[in-house]
N, C-alpha and C. Protein backbone atom coordinates (compact mmCIF):
# COMPACT_ATOMS: atom_id res chain seq x y z
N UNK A 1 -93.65 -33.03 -45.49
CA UNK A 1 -92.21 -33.11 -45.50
C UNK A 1 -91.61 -32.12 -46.49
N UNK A 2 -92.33 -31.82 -47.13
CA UNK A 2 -92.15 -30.31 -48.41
C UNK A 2 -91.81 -29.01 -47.77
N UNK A 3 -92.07 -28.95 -46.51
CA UNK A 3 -92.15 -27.54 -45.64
C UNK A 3 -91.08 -27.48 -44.96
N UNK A 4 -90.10 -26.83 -44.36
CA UNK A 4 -89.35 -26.59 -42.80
C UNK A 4 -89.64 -25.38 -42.22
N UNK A 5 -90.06 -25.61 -41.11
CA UNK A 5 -89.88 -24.41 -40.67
C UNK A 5 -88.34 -23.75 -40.22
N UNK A 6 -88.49 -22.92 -40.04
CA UNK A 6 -87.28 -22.14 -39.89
C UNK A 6 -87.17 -21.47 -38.68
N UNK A 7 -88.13 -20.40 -38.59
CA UNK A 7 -88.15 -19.83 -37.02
C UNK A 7 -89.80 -19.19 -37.27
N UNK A 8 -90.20 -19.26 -36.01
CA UNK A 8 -91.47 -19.05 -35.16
C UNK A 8 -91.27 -17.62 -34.61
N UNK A 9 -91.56 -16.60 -34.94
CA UNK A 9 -91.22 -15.26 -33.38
C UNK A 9 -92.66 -14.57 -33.40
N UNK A 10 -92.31 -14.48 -31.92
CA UNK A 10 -93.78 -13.73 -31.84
C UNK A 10 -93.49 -12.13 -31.29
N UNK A 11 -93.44 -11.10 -31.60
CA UNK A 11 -92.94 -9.79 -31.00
C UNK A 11 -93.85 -8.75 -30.39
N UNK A 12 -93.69 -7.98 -30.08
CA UNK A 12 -94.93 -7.23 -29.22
C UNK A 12 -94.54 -5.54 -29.41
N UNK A 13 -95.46 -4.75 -29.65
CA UNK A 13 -94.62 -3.41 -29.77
C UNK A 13 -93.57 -2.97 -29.65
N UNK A 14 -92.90 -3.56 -30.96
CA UNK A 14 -91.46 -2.75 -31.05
C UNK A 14 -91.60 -1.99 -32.71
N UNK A 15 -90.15 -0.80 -32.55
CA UNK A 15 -90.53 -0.25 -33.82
C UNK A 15 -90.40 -0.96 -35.15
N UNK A 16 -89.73 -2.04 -34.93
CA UNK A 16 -89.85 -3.23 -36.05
C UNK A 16 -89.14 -4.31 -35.62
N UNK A 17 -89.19 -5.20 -36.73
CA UNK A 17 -89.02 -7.01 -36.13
C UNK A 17 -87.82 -7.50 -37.62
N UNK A 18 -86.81 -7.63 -37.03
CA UNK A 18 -86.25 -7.90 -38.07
C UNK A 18 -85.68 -9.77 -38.13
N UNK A 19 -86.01 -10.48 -38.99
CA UNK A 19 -85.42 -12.33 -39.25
C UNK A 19 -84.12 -12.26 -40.13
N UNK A 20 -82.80 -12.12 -39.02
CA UNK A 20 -81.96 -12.56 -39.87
C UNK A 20 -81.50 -13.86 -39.82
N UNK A 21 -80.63 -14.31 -41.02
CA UNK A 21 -80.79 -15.95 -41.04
C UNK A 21 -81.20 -16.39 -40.97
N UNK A 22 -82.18 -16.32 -41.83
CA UNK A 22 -83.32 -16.86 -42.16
C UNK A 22 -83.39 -17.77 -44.06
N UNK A 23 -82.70 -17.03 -44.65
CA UNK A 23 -82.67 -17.77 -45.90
C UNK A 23 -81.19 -17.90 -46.20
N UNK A 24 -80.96 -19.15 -47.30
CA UNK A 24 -79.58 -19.43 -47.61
C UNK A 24 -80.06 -20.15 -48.93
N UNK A 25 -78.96 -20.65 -49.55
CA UNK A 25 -79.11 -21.48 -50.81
C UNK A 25 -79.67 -22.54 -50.22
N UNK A 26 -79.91 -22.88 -49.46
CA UNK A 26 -80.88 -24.70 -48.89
C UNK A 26 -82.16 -24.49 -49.85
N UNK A 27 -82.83 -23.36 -49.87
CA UNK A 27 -84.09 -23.46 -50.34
C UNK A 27 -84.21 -22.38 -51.18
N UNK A 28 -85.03 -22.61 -52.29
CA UNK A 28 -85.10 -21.66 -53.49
C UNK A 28 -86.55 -21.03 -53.35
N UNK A 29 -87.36 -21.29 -52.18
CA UNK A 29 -88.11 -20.76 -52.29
C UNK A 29 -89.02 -20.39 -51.09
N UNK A 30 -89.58 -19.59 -50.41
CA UNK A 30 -89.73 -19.52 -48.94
C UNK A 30 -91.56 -19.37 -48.61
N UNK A 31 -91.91 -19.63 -47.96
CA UNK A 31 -93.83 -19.15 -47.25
C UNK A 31 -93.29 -18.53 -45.69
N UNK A 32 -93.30 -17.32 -45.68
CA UNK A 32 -93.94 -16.36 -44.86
C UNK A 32 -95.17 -16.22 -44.32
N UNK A 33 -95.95 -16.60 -43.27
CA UNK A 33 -97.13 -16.56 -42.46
C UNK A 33 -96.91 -15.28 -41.75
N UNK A 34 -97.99 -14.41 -41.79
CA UNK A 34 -98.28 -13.20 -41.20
C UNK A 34 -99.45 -13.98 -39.87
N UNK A 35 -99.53 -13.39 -39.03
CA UNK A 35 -100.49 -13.77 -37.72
C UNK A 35 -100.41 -12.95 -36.94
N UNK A 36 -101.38 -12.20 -36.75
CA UNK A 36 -102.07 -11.30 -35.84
C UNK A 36 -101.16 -10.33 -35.55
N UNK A 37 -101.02 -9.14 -36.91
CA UNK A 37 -100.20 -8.35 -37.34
C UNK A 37 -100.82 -7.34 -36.84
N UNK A 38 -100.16 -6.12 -35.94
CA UNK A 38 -101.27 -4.91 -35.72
C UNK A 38 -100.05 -4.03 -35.45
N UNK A 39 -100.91 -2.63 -35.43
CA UNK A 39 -99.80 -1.62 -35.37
C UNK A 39 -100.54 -0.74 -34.01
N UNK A 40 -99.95 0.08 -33.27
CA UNK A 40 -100.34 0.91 -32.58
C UNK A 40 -101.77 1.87 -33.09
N UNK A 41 -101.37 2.39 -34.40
CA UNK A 41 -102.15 3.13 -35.04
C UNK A 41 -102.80 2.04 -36.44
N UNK A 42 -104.19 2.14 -36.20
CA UNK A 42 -104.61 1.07 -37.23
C UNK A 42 -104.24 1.03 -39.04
N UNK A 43 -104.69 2.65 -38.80
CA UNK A 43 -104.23 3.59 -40.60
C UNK A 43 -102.64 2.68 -40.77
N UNK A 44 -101.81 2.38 -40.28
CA UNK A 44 -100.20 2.78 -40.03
C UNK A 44 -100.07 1.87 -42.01
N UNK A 45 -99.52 1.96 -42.21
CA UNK A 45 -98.99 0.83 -43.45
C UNK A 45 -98.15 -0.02 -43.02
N UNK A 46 -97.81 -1.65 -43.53
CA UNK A 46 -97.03 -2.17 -43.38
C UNK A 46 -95.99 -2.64 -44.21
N UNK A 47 -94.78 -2.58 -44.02
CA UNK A 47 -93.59 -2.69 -44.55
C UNK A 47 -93.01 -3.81 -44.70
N UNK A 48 -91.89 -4.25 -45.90
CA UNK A 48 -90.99 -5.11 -46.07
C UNK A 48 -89.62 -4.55 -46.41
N UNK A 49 -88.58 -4.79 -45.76
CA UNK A 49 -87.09 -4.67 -46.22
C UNK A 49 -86.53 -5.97 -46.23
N UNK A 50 -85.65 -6.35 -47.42
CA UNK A 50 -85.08 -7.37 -47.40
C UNK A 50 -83.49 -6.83 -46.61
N UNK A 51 -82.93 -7.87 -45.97
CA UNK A 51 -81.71 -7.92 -45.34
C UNK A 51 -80.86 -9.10 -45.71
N UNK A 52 -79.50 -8.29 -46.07
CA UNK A 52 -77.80 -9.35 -46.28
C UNK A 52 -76.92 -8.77 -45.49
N UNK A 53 -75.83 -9.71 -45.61
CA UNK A 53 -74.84 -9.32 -45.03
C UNK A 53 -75.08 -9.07 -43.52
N UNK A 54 -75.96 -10.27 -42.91
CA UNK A 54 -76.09 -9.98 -41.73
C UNK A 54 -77.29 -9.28 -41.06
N UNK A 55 -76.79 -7.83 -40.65
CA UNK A 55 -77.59 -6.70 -40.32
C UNK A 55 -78.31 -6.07 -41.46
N UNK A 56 -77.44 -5.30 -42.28
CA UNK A 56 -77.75 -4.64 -43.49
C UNK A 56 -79.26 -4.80 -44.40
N UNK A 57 -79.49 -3.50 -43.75
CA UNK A 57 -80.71 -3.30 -44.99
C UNK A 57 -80.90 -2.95 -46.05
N UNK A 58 -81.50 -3.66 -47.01
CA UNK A 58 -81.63 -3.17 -48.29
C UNK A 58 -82.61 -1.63 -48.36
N UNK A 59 -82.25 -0.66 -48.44
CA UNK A 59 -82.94 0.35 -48.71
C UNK A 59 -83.74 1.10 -50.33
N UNK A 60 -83.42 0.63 -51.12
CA UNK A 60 -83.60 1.41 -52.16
C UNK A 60 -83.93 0.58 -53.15
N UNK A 61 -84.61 0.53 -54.61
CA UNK A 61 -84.48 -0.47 -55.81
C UNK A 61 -85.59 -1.17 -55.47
N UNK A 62 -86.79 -1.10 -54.54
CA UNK A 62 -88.06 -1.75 -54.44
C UNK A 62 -88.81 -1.40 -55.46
N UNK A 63 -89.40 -2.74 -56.64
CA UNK A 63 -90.56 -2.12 -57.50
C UNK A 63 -91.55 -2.73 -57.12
N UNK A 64 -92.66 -2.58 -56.87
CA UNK A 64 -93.69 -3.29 -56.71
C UNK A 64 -95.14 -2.70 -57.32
N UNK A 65 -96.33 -3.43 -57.06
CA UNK A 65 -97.63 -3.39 -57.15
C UNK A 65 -98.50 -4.26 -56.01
N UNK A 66 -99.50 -3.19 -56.02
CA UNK A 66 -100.02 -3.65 -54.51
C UNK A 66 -101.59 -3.31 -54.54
N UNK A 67 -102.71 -4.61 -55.11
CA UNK A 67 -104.28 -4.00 -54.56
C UNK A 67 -104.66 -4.20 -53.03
N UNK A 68 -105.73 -2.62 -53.38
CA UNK A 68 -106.28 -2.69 -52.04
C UNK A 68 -107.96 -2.64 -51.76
N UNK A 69 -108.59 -3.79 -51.76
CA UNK A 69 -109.91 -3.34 -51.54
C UNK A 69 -110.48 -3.40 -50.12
N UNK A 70 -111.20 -2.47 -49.46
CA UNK A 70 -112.07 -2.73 -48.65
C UNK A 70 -113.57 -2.98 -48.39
N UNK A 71 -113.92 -3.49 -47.53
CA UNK A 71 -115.42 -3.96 -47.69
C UNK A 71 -116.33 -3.30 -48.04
N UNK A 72 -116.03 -1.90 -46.87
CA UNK A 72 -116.66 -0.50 -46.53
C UNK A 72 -117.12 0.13 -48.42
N UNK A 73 -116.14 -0.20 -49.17
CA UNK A 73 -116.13 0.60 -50.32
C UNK A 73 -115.73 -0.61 -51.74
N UNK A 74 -117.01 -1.51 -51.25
CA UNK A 74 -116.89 -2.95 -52.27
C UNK A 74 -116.45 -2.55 -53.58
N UNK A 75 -117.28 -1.63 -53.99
CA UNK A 75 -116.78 -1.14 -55.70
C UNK A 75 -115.78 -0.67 -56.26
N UNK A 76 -114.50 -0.05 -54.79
CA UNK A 76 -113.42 0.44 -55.47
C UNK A 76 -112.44 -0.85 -54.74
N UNK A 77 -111.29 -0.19 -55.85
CA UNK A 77 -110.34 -0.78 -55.79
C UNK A 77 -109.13 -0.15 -55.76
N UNK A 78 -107.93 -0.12 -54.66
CA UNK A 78 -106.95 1.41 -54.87
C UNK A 78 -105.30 0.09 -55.48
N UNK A 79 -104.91 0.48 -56.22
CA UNK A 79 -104.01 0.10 -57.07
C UNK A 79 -102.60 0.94 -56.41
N UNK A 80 -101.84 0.75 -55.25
CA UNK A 80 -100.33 1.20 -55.41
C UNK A 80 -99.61 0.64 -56.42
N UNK A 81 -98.65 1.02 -56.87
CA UNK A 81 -97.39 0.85 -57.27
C UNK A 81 -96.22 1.92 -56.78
N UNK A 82 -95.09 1.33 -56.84
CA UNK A 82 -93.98 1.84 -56.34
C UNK A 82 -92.50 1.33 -57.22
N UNK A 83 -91.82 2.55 -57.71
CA UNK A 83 -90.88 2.48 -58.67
C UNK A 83 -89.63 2.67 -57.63
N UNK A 84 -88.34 1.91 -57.12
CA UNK A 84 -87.03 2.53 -56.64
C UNK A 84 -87.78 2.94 -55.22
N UNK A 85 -88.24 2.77 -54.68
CA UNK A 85 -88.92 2.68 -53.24
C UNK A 85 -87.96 2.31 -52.62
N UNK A 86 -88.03 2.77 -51.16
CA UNK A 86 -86.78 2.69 -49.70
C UNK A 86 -87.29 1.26 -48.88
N UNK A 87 -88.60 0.99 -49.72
CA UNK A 87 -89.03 -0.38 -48.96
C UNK A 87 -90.69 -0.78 -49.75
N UNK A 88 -90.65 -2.09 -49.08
CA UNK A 88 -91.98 -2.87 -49.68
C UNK A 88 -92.87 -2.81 -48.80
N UNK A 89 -94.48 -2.22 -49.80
CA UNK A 89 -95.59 -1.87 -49.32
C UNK A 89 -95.77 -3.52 -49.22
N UNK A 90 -96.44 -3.81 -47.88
CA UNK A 90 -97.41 -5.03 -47.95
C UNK A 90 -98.92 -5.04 -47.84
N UNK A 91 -98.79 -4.05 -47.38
CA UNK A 91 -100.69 -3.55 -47.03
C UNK A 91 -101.13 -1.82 -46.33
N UNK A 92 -101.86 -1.43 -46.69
CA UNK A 92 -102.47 -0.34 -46.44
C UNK A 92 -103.07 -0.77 -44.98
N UNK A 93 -103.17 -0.01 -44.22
CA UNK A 93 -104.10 -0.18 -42.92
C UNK A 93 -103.75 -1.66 -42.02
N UNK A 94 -102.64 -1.44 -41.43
CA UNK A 94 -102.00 -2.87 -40.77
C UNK A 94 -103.05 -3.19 -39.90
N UNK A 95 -104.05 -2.52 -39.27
CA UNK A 95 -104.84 -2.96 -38.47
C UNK A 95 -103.97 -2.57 -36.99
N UNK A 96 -105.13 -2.89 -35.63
CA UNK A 96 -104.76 -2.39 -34.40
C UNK A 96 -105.17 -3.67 -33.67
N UNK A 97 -105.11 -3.64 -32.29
CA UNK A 97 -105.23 -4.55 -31.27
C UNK A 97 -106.87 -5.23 -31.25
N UNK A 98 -107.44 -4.59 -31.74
CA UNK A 98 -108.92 -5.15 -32.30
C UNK A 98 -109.12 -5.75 -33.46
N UNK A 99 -108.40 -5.06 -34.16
CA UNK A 99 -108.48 -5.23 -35.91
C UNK A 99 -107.06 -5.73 -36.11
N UNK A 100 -106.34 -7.11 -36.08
CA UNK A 100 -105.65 -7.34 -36.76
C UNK A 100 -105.72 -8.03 -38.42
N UNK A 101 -104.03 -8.14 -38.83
CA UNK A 101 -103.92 -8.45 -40.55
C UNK A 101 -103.33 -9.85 -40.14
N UNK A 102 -103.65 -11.08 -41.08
CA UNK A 102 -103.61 -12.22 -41.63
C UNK A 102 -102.88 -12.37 -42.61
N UNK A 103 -102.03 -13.36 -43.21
CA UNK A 103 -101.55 -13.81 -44.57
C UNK A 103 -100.68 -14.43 -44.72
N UNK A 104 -100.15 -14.30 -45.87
CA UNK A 104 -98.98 -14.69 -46.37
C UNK A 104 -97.86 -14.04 -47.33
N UNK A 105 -96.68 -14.53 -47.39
CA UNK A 105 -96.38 -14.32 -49.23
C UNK A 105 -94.69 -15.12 -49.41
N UNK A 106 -94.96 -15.06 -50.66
CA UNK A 106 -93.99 -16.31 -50.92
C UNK A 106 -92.68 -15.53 -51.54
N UNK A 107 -91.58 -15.92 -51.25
CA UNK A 107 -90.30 -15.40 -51.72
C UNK A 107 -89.46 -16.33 -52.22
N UNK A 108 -88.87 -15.82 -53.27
CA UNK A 108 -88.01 -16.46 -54.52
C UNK A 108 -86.59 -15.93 -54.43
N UNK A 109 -85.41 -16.59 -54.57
CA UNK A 109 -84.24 -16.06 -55.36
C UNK A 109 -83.45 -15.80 -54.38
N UNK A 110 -83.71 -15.67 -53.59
CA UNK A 110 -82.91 -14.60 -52.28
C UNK A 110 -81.63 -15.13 -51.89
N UNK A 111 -81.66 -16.19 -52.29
CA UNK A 111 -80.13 -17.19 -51.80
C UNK A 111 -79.02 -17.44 -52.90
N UNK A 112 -79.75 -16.73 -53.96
CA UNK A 112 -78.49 -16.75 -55.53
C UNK A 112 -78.08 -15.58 -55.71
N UNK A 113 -76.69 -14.83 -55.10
CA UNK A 113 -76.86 -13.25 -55.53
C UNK A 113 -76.93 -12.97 -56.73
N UNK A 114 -76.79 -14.28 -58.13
CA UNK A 114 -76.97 -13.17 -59.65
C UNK A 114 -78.69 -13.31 -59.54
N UNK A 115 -79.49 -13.74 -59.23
CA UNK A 115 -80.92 -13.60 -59.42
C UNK A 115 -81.62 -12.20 -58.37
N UNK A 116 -82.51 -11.84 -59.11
CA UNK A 116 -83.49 -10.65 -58.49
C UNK A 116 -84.28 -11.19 -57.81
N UNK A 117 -84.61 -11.24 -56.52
CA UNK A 117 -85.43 -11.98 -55.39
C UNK A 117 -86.71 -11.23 -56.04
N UNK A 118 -88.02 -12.41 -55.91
CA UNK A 118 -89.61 -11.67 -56.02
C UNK A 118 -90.18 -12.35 -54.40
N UNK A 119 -91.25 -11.23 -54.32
CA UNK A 119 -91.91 -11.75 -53.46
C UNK A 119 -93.50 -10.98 -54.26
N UNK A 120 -94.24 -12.06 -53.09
CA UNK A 120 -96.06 -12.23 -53.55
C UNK A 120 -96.56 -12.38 -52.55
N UNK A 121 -97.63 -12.30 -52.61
CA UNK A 121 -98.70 -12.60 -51.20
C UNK A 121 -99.99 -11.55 -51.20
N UNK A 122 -100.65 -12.38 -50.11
CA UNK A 122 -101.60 -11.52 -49.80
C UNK A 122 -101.96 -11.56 -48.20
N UNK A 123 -102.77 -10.38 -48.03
CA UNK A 123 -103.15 -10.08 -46.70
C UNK A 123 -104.72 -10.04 -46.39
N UNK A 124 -105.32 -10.34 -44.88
CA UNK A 124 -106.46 -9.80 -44.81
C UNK A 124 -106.36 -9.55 -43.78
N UNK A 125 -107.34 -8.36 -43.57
CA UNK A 125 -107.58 -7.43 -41.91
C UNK A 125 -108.46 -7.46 -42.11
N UNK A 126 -109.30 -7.58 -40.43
CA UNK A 126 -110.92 -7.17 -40.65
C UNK A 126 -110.55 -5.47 -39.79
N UNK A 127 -109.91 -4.91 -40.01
CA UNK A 127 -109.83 -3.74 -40.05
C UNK A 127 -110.62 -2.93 -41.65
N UNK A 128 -111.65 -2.49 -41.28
CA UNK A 128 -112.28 -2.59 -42.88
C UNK A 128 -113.02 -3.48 -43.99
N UNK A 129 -112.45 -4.83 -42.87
CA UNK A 129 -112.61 -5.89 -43.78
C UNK A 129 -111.92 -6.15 -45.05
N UNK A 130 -110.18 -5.34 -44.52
CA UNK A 130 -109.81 -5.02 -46.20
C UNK A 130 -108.85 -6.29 -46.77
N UNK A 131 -109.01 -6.85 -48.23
CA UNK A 131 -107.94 -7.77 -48.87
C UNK A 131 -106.91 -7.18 -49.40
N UNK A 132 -105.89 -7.96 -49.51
CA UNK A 132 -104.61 -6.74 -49.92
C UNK A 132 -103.98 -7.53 -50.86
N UNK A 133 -103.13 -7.41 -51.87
CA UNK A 133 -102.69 -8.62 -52.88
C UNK A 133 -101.05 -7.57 -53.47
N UNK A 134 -100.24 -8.23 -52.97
CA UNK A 134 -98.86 -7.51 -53.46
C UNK A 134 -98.12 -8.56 -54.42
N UNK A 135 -97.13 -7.83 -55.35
CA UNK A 135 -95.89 -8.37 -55.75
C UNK A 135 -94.79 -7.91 -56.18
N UNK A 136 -93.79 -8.21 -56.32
CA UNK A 136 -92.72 -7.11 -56.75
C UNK A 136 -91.38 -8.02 -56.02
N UNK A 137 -90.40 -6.81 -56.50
CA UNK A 137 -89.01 -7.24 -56.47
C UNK A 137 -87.90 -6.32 -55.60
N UNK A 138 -87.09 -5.98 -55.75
CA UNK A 138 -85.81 -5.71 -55.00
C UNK A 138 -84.68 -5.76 -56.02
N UNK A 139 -84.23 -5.02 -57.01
CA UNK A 139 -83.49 -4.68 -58.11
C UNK A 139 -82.05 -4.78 -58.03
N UNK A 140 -82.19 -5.27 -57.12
CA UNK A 140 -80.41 -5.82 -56.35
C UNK A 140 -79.45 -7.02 -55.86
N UNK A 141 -79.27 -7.60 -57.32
CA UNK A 141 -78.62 -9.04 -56.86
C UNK A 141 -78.09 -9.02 -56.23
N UNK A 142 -78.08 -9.48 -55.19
CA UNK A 142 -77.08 -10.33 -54.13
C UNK A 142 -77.50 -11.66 -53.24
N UNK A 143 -77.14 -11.40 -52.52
CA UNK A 143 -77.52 -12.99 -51.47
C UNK A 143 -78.03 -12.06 -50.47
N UNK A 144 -79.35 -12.25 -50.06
CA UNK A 144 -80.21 -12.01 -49.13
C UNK A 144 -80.57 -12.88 -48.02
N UNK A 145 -80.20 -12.64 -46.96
CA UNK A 145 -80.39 -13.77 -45.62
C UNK A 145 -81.42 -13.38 -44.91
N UNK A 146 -81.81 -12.28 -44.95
CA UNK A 146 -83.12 -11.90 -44.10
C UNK A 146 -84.04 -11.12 -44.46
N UNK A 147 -85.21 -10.40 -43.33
CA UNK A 147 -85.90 -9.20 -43.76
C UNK A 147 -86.45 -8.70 -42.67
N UNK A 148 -86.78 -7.46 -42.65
CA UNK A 148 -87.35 -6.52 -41.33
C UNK A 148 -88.40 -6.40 -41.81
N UNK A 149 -89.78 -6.16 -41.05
CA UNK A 149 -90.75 -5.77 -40.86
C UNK A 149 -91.27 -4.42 -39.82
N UNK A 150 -92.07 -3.09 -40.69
CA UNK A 150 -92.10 -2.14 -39.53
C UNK A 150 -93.79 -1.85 -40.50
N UNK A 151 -93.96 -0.53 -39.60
CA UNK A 151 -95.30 0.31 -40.41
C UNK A 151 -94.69 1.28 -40.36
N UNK A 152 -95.44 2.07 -40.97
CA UNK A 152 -95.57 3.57 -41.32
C UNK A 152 -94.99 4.54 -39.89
N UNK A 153 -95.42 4.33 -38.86
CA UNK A 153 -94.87 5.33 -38.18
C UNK A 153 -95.92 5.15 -36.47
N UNK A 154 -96.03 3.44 -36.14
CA UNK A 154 -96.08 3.12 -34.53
C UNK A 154 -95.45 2.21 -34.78
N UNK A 155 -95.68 1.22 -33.61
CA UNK A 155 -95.49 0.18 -33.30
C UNK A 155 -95.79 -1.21 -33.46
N UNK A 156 -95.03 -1.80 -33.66
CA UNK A 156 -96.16 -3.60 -34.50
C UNK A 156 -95.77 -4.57 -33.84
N UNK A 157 -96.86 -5.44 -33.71
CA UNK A 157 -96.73 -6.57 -32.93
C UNK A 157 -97.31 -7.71 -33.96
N UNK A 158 -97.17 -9.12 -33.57
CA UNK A 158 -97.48 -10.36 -34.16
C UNK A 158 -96.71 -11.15 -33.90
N UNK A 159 -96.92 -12.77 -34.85
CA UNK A 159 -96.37 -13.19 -35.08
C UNK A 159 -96.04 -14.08 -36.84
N UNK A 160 -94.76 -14.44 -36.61
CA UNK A 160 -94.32 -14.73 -38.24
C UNK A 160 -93.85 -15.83 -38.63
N UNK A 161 -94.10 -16.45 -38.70
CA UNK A 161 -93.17 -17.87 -39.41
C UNK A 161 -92.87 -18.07 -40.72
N UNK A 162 -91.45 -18.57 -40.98
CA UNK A 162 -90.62 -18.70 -42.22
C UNK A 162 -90.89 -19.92 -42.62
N UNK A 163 -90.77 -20.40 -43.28
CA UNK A 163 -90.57 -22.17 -43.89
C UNK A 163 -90.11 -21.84 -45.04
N UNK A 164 -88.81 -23.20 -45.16
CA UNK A 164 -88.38 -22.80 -46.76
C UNK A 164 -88.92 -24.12 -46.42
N UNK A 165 -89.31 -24.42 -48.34
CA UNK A 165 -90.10 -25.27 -49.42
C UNK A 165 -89.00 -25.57 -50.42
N UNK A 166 -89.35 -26.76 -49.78
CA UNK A 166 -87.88 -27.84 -50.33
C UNK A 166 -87.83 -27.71 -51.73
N UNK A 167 -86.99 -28.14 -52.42
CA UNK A 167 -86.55 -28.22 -54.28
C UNK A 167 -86.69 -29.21 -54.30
């Protein structure tokens, strides 16, 4: 009874998937489910933009940090970060129609415009077998109702479910 869901979508190659109305002051805190996330091109990266005011994308003021290990190369570990970014890294290598990405991540704040929304999470693809572990922010109070999802430069398919987590 701690959970609601919110909305269920499942999308299929388009150049991105955007949930608006999706958050409000009801809930201070949200779980995002990633499911069988893939891109046209497996390399592609995958993206987060937060969205207000409806349509409107937040473009700019993303800080984050983002590990990336893969199986292939157990001993390393590749460390992004991103200062004032046009958008949020969620994972390196979204995976393809063979190899899809798994996860989650949890979002904060988004419904108080004086607070700085965070989000967290992690991912797994057996594309590589790779784990992915992000967090970071969006440097722009306002009231945030939604967010788009794209990659790097094909097409993405999956599906996503929201739940805000009651106070």
């Amino acid at each position: 009874s701690g959970m609601t869901l919110i909305t269920r979508t499942t999308f299929s190659s388009v150049a991105s998937q955007a949930f608006d109305n999706v958050f409000s002051s009801t809930y201070t805190m949200y779980l995002v489910t990633f499911e069988n996330i893939s891109a046209a091109t497996a390399t592609d990266d995958f993206y987060f933009q937060y969205r207000y005011a409806g349509p409107t994308t937040q473009t700019a003021s993303y800080y984050m940090n983002n590990y990336y290990q893969a199986n292939s190369a157990a001993t390393s570990l590749t460390w992004t970060n991103g200062s004032n970014t046009s958008q949020f890294l969620l994972s390196l290598n979204c995976g393809d129609a063979t190899y899809k990405t798994f996860g989650y991540a949890y979002i904060s704040k988004v419904g108080d415009g004086s607070q700085i929304p965070l989000l967290t999470g992690a991912l797994f693809s057996n594309y590589s077998d790779h784990n992915n572990t992000f967090a970071g922010d969006a440097r722009v109070s306002r009231v945030y109702t939604g967010f788009i999802l794209s990659t790097s430069s094909s097409n993405i398919s999956g599906t996503v479910s929201v739940y805000g987590l009651a106070k």
